[in-house]
PDB file of C-alpha atoms in Angstrom:
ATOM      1  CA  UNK A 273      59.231  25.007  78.440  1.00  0.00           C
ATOM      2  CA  UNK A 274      55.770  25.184  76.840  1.00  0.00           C
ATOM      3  CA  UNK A 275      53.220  27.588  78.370  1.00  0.00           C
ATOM      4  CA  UNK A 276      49.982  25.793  79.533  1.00  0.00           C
ATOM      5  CA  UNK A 277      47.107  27.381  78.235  1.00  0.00           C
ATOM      6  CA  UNK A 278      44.766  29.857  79.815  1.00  0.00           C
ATOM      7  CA  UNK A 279      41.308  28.873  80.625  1.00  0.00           C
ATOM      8  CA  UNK A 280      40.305  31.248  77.900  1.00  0.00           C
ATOM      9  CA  UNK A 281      42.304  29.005  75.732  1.00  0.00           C
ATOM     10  CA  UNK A 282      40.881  25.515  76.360  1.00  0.00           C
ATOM     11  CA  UNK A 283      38.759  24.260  73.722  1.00  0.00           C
ATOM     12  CA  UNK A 284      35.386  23.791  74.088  1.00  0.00           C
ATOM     13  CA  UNK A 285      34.505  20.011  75.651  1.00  0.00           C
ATOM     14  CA  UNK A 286      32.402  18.231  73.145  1.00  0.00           C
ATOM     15  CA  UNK A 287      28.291  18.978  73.139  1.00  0.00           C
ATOM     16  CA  UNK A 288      27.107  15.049  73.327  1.00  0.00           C
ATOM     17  CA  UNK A 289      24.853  14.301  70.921  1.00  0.00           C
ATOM     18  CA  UNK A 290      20.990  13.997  71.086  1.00  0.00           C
ATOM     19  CA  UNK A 291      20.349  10.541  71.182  1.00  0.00           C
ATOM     20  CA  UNK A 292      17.750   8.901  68.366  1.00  0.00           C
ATOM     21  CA  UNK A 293      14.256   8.230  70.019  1.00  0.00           C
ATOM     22  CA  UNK A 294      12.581   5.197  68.664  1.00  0.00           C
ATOM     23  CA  UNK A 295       9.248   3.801  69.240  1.00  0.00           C
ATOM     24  CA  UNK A 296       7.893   0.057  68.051  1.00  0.00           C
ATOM     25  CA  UNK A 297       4.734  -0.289  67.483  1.00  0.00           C
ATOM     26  CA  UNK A 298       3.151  -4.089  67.433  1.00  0.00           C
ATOM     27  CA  UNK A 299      -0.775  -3.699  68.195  1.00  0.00           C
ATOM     28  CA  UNK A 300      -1.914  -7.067  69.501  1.00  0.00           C
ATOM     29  CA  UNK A 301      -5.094  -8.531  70.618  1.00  0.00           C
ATOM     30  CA  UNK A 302      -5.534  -9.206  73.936  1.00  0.00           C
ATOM     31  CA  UNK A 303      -7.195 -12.377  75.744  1.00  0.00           C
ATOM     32  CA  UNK A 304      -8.976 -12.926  78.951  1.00  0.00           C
ATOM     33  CA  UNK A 305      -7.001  -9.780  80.387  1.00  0.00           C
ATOM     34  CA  UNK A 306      -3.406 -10.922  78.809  1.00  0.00           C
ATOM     35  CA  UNK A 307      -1.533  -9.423  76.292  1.00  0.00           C
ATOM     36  CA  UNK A 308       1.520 -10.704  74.115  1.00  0.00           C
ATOM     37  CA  UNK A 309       4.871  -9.649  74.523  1.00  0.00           C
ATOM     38  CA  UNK A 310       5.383  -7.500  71.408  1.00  0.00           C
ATOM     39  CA  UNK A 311       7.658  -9.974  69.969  1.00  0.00           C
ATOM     40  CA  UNK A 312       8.979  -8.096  66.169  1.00  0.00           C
ATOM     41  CA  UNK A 313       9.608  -4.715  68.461  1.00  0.00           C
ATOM     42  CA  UNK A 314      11.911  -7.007  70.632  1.00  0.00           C
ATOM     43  CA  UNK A 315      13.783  -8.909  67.758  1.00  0.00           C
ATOM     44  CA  UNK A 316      14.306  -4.563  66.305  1.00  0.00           C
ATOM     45  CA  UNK A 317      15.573  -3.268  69.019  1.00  0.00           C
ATOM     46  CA  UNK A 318      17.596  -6.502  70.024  1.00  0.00           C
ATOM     47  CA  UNK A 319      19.303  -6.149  66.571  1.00  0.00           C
ATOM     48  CA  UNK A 320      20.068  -2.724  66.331  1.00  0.00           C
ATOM     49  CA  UNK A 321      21.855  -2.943  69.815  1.00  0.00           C
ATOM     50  CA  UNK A 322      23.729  -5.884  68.441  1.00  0.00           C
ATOM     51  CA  UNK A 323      24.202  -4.533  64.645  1.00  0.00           C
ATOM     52  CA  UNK A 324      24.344  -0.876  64.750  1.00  0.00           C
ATOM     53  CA  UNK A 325      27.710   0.900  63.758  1.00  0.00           C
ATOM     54  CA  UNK A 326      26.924   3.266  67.054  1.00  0.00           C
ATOM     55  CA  UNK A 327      24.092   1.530  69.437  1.00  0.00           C
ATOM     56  CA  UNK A 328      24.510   4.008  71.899  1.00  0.00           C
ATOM     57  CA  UNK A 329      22.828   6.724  69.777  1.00  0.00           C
ATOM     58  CA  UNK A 330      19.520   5.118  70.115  1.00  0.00           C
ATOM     59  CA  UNK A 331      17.128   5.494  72.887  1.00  0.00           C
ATOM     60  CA  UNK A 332      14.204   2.707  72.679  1.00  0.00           C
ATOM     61  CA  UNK A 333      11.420   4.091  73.948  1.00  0.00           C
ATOM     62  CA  UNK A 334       8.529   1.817  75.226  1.00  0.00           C
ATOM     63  CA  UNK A 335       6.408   0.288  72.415  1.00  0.00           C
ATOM     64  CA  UNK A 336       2.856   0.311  72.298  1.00  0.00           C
ATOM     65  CA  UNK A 337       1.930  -3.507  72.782  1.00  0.00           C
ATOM     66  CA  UNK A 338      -2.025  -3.291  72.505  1.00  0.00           C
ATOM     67  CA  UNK A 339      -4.617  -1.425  71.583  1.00  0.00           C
ATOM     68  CA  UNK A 340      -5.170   1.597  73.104  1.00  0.00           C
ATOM     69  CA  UNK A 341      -7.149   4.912  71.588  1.00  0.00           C
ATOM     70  CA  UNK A 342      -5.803   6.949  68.665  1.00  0.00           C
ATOM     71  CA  UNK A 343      -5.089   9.985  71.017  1.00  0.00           C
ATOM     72  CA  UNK A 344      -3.245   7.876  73.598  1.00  0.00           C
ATOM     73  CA  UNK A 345      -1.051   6.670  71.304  1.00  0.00           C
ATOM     74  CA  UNK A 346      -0.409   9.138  69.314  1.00  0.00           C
ATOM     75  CA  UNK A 347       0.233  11.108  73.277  1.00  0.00           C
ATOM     76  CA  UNK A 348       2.450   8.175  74.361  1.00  0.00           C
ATOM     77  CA  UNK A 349       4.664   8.366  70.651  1.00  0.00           C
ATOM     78  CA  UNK A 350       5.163  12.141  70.558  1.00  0.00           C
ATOM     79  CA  UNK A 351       8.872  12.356  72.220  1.00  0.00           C
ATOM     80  CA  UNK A 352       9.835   9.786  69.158  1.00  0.00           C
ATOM     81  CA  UNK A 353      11.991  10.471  66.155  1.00  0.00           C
ATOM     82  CA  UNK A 354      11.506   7.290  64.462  1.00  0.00           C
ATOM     83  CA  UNK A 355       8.600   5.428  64.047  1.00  0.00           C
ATOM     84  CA  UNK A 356       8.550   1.627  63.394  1.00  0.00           C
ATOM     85  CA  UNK A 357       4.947  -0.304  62.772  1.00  0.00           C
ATOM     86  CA  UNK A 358       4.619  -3.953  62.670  1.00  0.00           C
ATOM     87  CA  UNK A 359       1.296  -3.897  60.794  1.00  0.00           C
ATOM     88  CA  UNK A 360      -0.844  -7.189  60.767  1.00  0.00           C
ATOM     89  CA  UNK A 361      -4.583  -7.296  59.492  1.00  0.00           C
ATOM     90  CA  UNK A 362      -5.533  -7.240  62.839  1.00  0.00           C
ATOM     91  CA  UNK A 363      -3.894  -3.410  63.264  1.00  0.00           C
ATOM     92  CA  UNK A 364      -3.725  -2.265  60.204  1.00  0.00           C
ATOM     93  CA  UNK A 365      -6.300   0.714  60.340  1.00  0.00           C
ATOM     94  CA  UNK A 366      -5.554   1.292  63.662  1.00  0.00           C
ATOM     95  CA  UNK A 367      -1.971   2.011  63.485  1.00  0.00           C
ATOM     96  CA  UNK A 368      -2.475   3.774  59.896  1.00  0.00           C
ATOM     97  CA  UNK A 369      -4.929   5.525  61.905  1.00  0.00           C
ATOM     98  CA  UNK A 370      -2.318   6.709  64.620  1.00  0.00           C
ATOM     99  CA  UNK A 371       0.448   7.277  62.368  1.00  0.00           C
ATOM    100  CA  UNK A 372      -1.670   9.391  59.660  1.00  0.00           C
ATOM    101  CA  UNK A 373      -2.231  11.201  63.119  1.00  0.00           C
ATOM    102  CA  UNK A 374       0.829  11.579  64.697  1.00  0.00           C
ATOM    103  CA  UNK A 375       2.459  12.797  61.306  1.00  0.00           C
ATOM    104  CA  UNK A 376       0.081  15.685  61.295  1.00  0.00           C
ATOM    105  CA  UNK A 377       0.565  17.036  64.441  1.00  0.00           C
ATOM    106  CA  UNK A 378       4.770  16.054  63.599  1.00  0.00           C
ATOM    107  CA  UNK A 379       5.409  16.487  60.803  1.00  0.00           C
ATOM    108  CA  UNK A 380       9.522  16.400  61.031  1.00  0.00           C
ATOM    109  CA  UNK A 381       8.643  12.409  62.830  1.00  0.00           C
ATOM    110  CA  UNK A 382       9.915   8.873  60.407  1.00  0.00           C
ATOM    111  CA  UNK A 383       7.374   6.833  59.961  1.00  0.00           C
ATOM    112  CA  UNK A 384       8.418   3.575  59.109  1.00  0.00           C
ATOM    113  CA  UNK A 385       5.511   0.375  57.833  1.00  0.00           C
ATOM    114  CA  UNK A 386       6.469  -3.131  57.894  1.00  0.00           C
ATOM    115  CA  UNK A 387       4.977  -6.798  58.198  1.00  0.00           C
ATOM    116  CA  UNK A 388       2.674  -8.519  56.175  1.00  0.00           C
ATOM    117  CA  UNK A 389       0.432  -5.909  55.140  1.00  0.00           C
ATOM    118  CA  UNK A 390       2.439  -4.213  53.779  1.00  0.00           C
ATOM    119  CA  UNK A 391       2.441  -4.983  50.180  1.00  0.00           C
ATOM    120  CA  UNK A 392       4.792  -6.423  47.518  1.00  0.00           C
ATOM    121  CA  UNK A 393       3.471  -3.781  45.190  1.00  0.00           C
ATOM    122  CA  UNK A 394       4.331  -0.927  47.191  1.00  0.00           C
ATOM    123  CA  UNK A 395       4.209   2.151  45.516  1.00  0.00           C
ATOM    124  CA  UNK A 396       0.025   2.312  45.507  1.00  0.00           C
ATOM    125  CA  UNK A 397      -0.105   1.664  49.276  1.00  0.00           C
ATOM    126  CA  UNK A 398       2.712   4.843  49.701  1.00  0.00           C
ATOM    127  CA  UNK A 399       0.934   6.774  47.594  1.00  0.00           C
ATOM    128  CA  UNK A 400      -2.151   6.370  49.332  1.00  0.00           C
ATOM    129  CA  UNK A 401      -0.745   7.263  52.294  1.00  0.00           C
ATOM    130  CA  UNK A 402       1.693  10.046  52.451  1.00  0.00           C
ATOM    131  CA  UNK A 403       2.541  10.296  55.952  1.00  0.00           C
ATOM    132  CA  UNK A 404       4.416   7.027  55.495  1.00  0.00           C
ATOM    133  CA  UNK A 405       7.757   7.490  55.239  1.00  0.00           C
ATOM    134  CA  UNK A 406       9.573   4.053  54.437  1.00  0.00           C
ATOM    135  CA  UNK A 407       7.747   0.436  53.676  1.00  0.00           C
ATOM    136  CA  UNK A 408      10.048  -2.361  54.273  1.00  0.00           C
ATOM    137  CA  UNK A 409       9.154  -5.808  52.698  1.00  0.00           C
ATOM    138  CA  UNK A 410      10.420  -9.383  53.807  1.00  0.00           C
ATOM    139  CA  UNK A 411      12.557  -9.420  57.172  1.00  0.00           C
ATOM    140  CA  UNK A 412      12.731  -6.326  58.762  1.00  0.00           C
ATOM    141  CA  UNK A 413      15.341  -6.366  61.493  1.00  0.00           C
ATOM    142  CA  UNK A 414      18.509  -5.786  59.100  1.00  0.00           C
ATOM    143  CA  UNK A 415      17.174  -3.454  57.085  1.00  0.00           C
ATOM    144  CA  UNK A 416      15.637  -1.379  60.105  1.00  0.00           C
ATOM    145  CA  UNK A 417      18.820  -1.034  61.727  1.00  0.00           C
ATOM    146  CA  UNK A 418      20.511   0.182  58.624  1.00  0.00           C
ATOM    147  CA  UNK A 419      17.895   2.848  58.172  1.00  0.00           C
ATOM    148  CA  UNK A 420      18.444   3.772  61.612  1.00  0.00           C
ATOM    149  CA  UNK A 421      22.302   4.446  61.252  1.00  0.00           C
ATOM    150  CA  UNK A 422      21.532   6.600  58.510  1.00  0.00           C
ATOM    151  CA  UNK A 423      19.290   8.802  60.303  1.00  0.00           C
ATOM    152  CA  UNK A 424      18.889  11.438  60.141  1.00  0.00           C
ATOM    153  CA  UNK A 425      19.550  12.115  56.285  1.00  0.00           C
ATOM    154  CA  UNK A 426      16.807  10.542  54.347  1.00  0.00           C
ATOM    155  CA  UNK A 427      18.983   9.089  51.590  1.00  0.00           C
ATOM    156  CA  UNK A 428      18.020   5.198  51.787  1.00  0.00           C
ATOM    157  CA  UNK A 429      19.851   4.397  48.583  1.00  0.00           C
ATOM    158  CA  UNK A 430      21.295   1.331  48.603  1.00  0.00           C
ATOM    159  CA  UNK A 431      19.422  -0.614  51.859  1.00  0.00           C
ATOM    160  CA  UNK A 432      18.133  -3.239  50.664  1.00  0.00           C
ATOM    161  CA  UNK A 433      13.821  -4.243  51.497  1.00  0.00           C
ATOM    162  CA  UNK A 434      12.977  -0.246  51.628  1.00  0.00           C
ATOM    163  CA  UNK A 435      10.455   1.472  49.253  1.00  0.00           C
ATOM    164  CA  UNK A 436       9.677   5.174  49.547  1.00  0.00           C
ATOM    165  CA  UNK A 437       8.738   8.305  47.332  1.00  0.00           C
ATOM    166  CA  UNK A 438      11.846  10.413  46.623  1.00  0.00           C
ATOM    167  CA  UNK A 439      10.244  14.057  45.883  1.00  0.00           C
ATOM    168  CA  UNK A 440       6.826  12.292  44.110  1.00  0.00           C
ATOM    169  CA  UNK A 441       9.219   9.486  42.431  1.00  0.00           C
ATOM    170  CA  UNK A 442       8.313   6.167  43.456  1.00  0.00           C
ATOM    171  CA  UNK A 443      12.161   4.033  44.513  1.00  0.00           C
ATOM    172  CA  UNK A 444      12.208   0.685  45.204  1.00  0.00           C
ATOM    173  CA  UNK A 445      15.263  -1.103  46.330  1.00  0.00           C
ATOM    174  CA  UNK A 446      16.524  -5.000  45.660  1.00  0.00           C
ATOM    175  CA  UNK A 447      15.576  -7.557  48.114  1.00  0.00           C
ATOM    176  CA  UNK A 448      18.152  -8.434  50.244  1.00  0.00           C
ATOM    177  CA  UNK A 449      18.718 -12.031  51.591  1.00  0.00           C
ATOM    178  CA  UNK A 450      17.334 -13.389  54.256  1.00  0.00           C
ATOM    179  CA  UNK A 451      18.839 -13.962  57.312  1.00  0.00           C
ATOM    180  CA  UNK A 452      20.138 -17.910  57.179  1.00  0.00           C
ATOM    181  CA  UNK A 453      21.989 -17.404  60.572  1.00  0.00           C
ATOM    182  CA  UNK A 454      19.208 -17.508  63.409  1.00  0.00           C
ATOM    183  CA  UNK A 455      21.557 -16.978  65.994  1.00  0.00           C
ATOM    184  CA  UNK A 456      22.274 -13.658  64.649  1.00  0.00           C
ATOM    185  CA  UNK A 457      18.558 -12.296  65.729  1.00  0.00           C
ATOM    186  CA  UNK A 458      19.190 -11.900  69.718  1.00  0.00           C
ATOM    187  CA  UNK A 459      16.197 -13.225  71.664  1.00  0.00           C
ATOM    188  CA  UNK A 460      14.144 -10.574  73.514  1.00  0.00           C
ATOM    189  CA  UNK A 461      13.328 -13.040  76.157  1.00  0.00           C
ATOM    190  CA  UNK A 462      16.863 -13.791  77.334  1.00  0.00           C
ATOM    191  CA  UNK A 463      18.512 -10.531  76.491  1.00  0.00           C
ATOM    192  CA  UNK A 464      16.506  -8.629  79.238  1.00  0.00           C
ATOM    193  CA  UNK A 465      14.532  -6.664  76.901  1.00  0.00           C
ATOM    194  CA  UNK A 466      11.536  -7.865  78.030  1.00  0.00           C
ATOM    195  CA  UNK A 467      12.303  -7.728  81.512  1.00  0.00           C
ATOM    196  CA  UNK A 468      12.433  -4.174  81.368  1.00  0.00           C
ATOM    197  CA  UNK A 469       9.357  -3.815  79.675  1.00  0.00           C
ATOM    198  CA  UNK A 470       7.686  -6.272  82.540  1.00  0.00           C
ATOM    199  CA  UNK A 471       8.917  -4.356  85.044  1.00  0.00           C
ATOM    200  CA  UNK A 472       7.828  -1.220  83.573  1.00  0.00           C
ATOM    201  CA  UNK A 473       3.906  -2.793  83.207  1.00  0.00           C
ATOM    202  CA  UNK A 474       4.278  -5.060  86.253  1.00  0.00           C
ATOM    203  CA  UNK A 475       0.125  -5.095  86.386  1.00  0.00           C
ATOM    204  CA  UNK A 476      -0.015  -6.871  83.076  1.00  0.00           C
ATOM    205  CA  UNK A 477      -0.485 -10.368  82.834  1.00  0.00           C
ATOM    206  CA  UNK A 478       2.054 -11.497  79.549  1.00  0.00           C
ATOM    207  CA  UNK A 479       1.528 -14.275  76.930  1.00  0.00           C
ATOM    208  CA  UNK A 480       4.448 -14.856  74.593  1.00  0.00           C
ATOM    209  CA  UNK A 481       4.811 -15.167  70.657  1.00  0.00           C
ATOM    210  CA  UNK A 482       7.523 -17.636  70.131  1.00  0.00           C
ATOM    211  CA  UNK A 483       9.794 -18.838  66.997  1.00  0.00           C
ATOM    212  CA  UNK A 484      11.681 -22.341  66.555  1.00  0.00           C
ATOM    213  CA  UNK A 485      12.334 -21.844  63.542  1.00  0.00           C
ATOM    214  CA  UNK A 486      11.464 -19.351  60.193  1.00  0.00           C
ATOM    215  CA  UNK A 487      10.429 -19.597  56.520  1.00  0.00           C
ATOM    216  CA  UNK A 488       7.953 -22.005  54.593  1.00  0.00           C
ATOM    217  CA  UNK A 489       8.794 -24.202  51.393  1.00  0.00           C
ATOM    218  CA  UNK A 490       5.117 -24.383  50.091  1.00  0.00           C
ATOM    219  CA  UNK A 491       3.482 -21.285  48.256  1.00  0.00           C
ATOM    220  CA  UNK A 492       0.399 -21.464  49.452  1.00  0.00           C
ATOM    221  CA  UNK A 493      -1.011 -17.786  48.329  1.00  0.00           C
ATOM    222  CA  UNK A 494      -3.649 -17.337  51.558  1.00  0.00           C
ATOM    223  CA  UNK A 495      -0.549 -17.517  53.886  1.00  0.00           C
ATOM    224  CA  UNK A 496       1.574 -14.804  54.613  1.00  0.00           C
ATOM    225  CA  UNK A 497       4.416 -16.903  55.390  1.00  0.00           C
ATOM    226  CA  UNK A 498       4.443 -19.068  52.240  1.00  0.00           C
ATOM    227  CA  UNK A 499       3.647 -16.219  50.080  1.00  0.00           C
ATOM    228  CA  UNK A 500       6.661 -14.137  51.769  1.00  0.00           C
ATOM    229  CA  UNK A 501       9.290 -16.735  51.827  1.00  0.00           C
ATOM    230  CA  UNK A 502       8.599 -19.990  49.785  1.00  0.00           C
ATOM    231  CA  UNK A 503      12.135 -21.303  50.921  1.00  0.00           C
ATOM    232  CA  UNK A 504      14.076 -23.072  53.010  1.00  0.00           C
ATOM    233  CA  UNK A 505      12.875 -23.552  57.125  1.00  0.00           C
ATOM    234  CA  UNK A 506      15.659 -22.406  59.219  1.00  0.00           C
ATOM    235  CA  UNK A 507      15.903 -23.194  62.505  1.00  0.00           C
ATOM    236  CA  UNK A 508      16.992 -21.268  66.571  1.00  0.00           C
ATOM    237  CA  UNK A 509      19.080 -23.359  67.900  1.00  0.00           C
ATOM    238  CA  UNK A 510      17.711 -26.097  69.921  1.00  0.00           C
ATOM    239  CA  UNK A 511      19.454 -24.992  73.401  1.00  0.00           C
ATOM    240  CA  UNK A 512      17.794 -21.372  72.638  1.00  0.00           C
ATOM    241  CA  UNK A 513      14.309 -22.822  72.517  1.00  0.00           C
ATOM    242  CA  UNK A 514      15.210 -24.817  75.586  1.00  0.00           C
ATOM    243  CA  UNK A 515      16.237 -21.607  77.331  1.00  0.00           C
ATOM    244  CA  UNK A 516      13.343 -19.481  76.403  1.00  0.00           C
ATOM    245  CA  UNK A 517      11.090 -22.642  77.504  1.00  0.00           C
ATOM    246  CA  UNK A 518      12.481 -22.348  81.088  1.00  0.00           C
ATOM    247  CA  UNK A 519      12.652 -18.034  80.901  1.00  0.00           C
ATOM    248  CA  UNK A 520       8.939 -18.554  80.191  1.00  0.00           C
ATOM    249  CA  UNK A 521       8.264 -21.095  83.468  1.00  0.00           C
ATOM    250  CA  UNK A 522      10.579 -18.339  85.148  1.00  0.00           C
ATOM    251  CA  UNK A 523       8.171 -15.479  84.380  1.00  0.00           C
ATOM    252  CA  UNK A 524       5.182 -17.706  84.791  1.00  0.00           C
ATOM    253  CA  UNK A 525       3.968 -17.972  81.189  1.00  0.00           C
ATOM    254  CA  UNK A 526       0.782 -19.686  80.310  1.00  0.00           C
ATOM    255  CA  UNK A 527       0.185 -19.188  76.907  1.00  0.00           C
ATOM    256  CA  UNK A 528       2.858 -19.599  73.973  1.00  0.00           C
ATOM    257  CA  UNK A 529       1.570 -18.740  70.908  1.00  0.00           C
ATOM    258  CA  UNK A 530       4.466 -20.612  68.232  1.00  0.00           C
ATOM    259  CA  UNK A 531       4.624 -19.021  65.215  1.00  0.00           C
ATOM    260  CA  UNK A 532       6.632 -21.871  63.386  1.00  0.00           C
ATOM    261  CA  UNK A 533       4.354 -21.906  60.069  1.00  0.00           C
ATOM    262  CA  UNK A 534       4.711 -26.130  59.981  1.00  0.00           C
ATOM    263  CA  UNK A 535       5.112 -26.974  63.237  1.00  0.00           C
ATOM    264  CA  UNK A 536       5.827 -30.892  63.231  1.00  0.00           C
ATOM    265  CA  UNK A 537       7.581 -31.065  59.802  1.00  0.00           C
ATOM    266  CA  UNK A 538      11.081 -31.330  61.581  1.00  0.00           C
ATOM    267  CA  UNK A 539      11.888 -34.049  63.189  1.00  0.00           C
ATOM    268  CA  UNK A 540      13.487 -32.230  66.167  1.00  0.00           C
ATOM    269  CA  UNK A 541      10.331 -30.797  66.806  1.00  0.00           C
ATOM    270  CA  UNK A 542       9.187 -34.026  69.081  1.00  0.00           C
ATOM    271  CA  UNK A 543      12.020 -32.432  71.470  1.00  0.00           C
ATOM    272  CA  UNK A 544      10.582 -29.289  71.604  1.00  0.00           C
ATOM    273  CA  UNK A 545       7.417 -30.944  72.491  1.00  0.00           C
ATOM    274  CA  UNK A 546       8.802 -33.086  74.940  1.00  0.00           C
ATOM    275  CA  UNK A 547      10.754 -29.936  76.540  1.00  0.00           C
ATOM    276  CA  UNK A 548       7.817 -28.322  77.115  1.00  0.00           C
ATOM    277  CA  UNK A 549       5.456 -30.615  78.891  1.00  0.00           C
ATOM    278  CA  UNK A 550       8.006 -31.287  81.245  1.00  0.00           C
ATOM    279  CA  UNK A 551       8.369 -27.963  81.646  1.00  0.00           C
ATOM    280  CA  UNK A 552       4.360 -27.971  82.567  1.00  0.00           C
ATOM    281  CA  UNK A 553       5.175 -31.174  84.531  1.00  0.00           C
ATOM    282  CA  UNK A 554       7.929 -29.524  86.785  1.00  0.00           C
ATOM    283  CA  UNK A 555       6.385 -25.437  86.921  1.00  0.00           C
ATOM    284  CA  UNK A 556       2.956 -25.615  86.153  1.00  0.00           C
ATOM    285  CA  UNK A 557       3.548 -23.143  82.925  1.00  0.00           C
ATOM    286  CA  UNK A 558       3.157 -23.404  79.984  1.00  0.00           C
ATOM    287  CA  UNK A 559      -0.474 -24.257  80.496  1.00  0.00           C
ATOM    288  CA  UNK A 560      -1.355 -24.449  77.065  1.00  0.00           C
ATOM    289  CA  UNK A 561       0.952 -23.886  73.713  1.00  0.00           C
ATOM    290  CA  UNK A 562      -0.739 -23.224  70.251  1.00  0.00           C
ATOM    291  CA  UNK A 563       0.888 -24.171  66.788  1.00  0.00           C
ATOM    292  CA  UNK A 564       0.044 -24.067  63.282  1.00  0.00           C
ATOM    293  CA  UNK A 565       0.398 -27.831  61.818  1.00  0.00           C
ATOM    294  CA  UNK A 566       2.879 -28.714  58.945  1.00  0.00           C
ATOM    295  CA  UNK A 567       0.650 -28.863  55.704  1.00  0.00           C
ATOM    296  CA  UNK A 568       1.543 -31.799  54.792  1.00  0.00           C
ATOM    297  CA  UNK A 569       0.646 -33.908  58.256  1.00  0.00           C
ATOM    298  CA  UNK A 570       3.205 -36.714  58.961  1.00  0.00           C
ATOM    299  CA  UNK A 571       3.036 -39.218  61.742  1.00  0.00           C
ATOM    300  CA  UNK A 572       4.761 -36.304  64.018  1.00  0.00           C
TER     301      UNK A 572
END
């Protein structure tokens, strides 16, 4: 008959592990006393919760949506391990201005650039500023995640989109391909990530940034979408766009803000259209929608 062990023999029940803080940072303008939804920290965090070889090490902090002061932010960021900055033209000194901050007072923090400012030339914008950890050109989502499940060594060999200094040496690795299946990228709107984030901030008054569909065939060099892609549109499925159209009459959206580069060049776009001002017809929201024309106007 075998002995039980003693108390003194029991092993020692596992320490859990410290979960992986990690703040977004999307810097928006804000209008009339609204603010957007911080729409590229949604798609991250959405992803890595979908993607991630362990999702439950990861604890999302909330991102900083608007512009606030350097010392706020860089107060609000502090508990974070990781970093992430969707950097526009529009928040580009202000978040290298919090980050350059943060890092100094944290040294041990990831800091983490993407979006269109960050350059296809990389190395010279790293160099110039050292408390950036990791640039990632083109889409982001795939190869933030993968950083994030190899946290937290630093060895980013291998992950495709990433540039960084290795001890002074300047590594850049391949471009990976883009991401043909939309339905892959889980939408912040209907995935309850922004319903926590509403309910957190229930004084603010939300507008939304909003994708059909993603990528640009023409090269056009002012644009950062045909300079980043200049390839094939893909395109959200039509019954997502329907459902975010009614989560937005739901939550009392006004103003959608559709980042579709050539909105009107496909042909399914006239149901999108159509969706919407009955949605205004039936709710009373969307009031009004913005979109960026197809450059090559067609009767549409």
């Amino acid at each position: 008959m075998t002995t039980p062990p003693t108390t003194s023999q029991l092993p020692d029940p596992p320490v859990p592990e410290t979960p992986c803080k990690v703040a977004l940072v999307q810097i928006n303008n804000s209008f009339s006393g609204q603010n957007y939804l911080p729409y590229a920290c949604g798609l991250m965090e959405g992803y890595t919760k979908k993607f991630s070889g362990r999702p439950e090490r990861y604890e999302f902090l909330p991102p900083i949506y608007k512009r606030i002061r350097v010392e706020a932010a860089v107060a609000h960021l502090h508990g974070a391990d990781v970093l992430g900055f969707s950097s526009y033209e529009w928040n580009e000194k202000l978040s290298l201005a919090v980050a350059r901050r943060l890092k100094g007072r944290k040294p041990g923090v990831l800091i983490v650039f993407g979006g269109p400012q960050v350059p296809d030339r990389t190395e010279p914008f790293l160099r110039a500023h050292p408390f950036i950890d990791v640039a990632v050109n083109g889409e982001g989502e795939a190869a933030f995640t993968k950083l994030l499940d190899r946290y937290p060594s630093r060895d980013w060999a291998g992950i495709p989109n990433l540039s960084y200094l290795n001890d002074g040496k300047f590594v850049v690795q391949a471009k990976g391909p883009r991401i043909r299946d939309l339905a892959d990228l889980p939408s912040p709107y209907l995935d309850g990530t922004f319903d926590r984030l509403m309910t957190l901030y229930p004084q603010e008054n939300w507008i939304v940034l909003w994708e059909t569909n993603r990528g640009c065939p023409f090269q056009c060099t002012f644009c950062d979408w045909g300079s980043a892609t200049q390839a094939k549109v893909y395109q959200f499925d039509l019954e997502r766009a329907f459902a975010e159209i009614a989560w937005f009459a739901r939550k009392k959206i006004e103003f959608i803000f559709c980042c579709d580069a050539n909105f009107g060049i496909l042909a399914r776009d006239i149901q999108i259209v159509e969706a919407l001002a009955k949605s205004k017809a039936d709710t009373g929201n969307p009031k009004a929608v913005s979109v960026q024309n197809t450059t090559h106007a067609t009767a549409r």
